[in-house]
Short mmCIF file of C-alpha atoms in Angstrom, two decimals:
data_model
loop_
_atom_site.label_atom_id
_atom_site.label_comp_id
_atom_site.label_asym_id
_atom_site.label_seq_id
_atom_site.Cartn_x
_atom_site.Cartn_y
_atom_site.Cartn_z
CA MET A 30 123.82 172.60 132.20
CA LEU A 31 120.11 172.85 133.02
CA LEU A 32 119.58 174.76 129.54
CA SER A 33 122.01 172.55 127.64
CA ALA A 34 119.24 169.78 128.70
CA ALA A 35 116.37 171.99 127.91
CA VAL A 36 117.42 172.51 124.26
CA LEU A 37 117.33 168.84 123.71
CA ILE A 38 113.94 168.03 124.95
CA PRO A 39 112.11 169.41 121.55
CA LEU A 40 113.68 166.52 120.01
CA TRP A 41 111.93 164.05 122.19
CA PHE A 42 108.46 164.97 120.76
CA ILE A 43 108.79 167.00 117.44
CA PRO A 44 110.04 165.57 114.21
CA PHE A 45 113.34 167.05 112.52
CA ALA A 46 112.49 165.80 108.97
CA SER A 47 109.59 164.95 106.92
CA PHE A 48 109.17 163.46 103.29
CA LEU A 49 106.49 162.09 101.03
CA ALA A 50 107.16 158.03 99.90
CA GLY A 51 104.51 157.68 97.22
CA GLU A 52 101.29 158.64 98.62
CA GLU A 53 102.31 158.41 102.15
CA GLU A 54 103.78 160.88 104.42
CA ALA A 55 106.80 159.90 106.60
CA LEU A 56 107.95 161.84 109.77
CA ILE A 57 111.35 161.34 110.95
CA PHE A 58 111.55 161.52 115.03
CA MET A 59 114.70 160.64 117.15
CA LYS A 60 112.27 157.84 118.32
CA GLY A 61 111.92 156.10 114.89
CA LEU A 62 109.90 156.89 111.40
CA LEU A 63 106.26 157.50 111.66
CA LEU A 64 104.12 156.79 108.73
CA THR A 65 101.29 159.06 108.95
CA ASN A 66 98.61 157.33 106.83
CA SER A 67 99.04 154.08 108.47
CA GLY A 68 100.29 155.17 111.77
CA THR A 69 103.05 152.62 111.82
CA MET A 70 106.01 153.78 113.91
CA THR A 71 109.45 152.01 112.94
CA PRO A 72 111.65 152.59 116.06
CA ALA A 73 115.36 153.85 115.91
CA THR A 74 116.17 152.51 119.50
CA MET A 75 119.99 153.70 119.15
CA ARG A 76 119.06 157.19 118.20
CA PHE A 77 116.67 157.66 120.88
CA VAL A 78 118.85 156.08 123.63
CA ILE A 79 121.80 158.38 122.72
CA LEU A 80 119.14 161.25 123.09
CA ILE A 81 118.05 160.17 126.20
CA PHE A 82 121.53 160.36 127.52
CA ALA A 83 122.37 163.44 125.89
CA THR A 84 119.62 165.15 127.88
CA LEU A 85 120.15 163.33 131.38
CA VAL A 86 124.05 163.73 131.39
CA PRO A 87 124.06 167.52 131.65
CA ILE A 88 121.09 167.28 134.58
CA LEU A 89 123.44 164.61 136.43
CA THR A 90 126.34 166.83 135.96
CA ILE A 91 124.91 169.82 137.84
CA PHE A 92 124.54 167.65 141.21
CA PHE A 93 128.56 166.87 140.75
CA TYR A 94 129.44 170.25 141.70
CA LYS A 95 131.94 169.28 144.53
CA HIS A 96 133.77 166.98 141.74
CA ARG A 97 134.74 169.20 139.04
CA LYS A 98 137.09 166.80 137.33
CA ALA A 99 134.05 164.42 137.15
CA GLN A 100 132.32 167.51 135.82
CA LEU A 101 134.62 168.02 133.10
CA GLU A 102 134.38 164.61 131.93
CA PHE A 103 130.45 164.62 131.81
CA CYS A 104 130.79 167.95 129.64
CA LEU A 105 133.19 166.50 127.04
CA SER A 106 130.87 163.15 127.11
CA ASN A 107 127.93 165.19 126.60
CA ILE A 108 129.73 167.23 123.70
CA ILE A 109 130.56 163.99 122.18
CA LEU A 110 126.90 162.77 122.28
CA SER A 111 125.61 166.05 120.73
CA ALA A 112 127.98 165.41 117.96
CA VAL A 113 126.64 161.86 117.54
CA LEU A 114 123.17 163.37 117.21
CA VAL A 115 124.15 166.01 114.88
CA GLY A 116 125.84 163.32 112.79
CA MET A 117 122.87 161.08 113.04
CA ILE A 118 120.76 164.14 111.47
CA VAL A 119 123.28 164.76 108.94
CA VAL A 120 123.34 160.99 107.89
CA ASP A 121 119.52 160.95 107.28
CA TRP A 122 119.47 164.17 105.75
CA TYR A 123 122.11 162.91 102.91
CA THR A 124 120.58 159.57 102.87
CA PHE A 125 116.78 160.88 102.02
CA SER A 126 117.84 163.78 100.07
CA ASN A 127 120.36 161.95 97.90
CA ILE A 128 118.30 158.27 96.89
CA ASP A 129 118.73 157.09 93.60
CA VAL A 130 115.28 156.95 91.93
CA ALA A 131 116.35 154.22 89.30
CA LYS A 132 117.07 151.98 92.30
CA ILE A 133 113.76 152.44 93.98
CA ALA A 134 112.40 152.01 90.73
CA GLU A 135 113.85 148.85 90.19
CA ALA A 136 113.01 147.62 93.82
CA GLY A 137 109.30 148.61 93.38
CA LEU A 138 109.42 150.93 96.16
CA PRO A 139 107.43 154.31 96.23
CA GLU A 140 109.43 157.00 95.12
CA VAL A 141 110.53 159.52 97.83
CA HIS A 142 110.25 163.30 97.22
CA GLU A 143 109.72 166.50 99.10
CA PHE A 144 111.91 166.04 101.94
CA LYS A 145 111.75 168.68 104.38
CA LEU A 146 114.15 169.31 107.13
CA ASN A 147 113.11 171.38 110.48
CA LEU A 148 116.14 173.38 110.87
CA PHE A 149 115.11 174.90 114.21
CA ILE A 150 114.99 171.22 115.65
CA CYS A 151 118.49 170.17 113.62
CA ILE A 152 120.26 173.00 115.43
CA THR A 153 119.25 172.07 118.93
CA PRO A 154 122.35 169.77 119.35
CA LEU A 155 124.66 172.20 118.23
CA LEU A 156 123.07 174.57 120.48
CA SER A 157 124.10 171.97 123.24
CA MET A 158 127.34 171.51 122.11
CA GLY A 159 127.95 175.11 122.88
CA MET A 160 126.48 175.43 126.06
CA ASN A 161 128.48 172.38 127.38
CA TYR A 162 131.58 174.12 126.03
CA LEU A 163 130.89 177.24 127.81
CA ALA A 164 130.19 175.24 131.08
CA TYR A 165 133.28 173.25 130.41
CA ARG A 166 135.32 176.29 130.20
CA ARG A 167 133.65 177.85 133.47
CA ILE A 168 134.25 174.52 135.30
CA MET A 169 138.24 174.44 134.06
CA TYR A 170 138.25 178.17 135.18
CA ASP A 171 137.01 177.04 138.56
CA GLU A 172 139.39 174.32 139.01
CA LEU A 173 142.49 176.54 138.05
CA LEU A 174 141.26 179.26 140.47
CA ILE A 175 140.95 176.63 143.34
CA LYS A 176 144.61 175.02 142.57
CA SER A 177 146.02 178.85 142.47
CA ILE A 178 144.47 179.23 145.84
CA ASP A 179 145.88 176.00 147.23
CA ARG A 180 149.52 177.33 145.92
CA ILE A 181 149.05 180.30 147.87
CA ARG A 182 148.94 178.78 151.14
#
């Protein structure tokens, strides 16, 4: 569970994508969109809140070692939170890589080109999901072992 949380920490600080909009470079963080030339940050609060929960839930799950059913629920909820993070990354990738150039030109906005996705950072939620699944299986195994020992008595 601790590794699951540690894997997500780079998402707090490292951009997972970048693109050029006209002459200005933009970096996409989980916190928001940073325009590097002007230094302005457009916050993405909901995405960052989900990242905070996805990072803190596994750490809190460790301390519920006497309550295995609660640990199982926390593992499942963290798998769902990690899946939501993956979905948000995919939506951003799809949005910025499939922009209709004609509509942007009509609106007078700068053209978006050279979209780059940092694959290492993008697979960290998938790694977190895998680690949570492994933790879920071991916690379930412990729960079944305790039940079988109780039946023997």
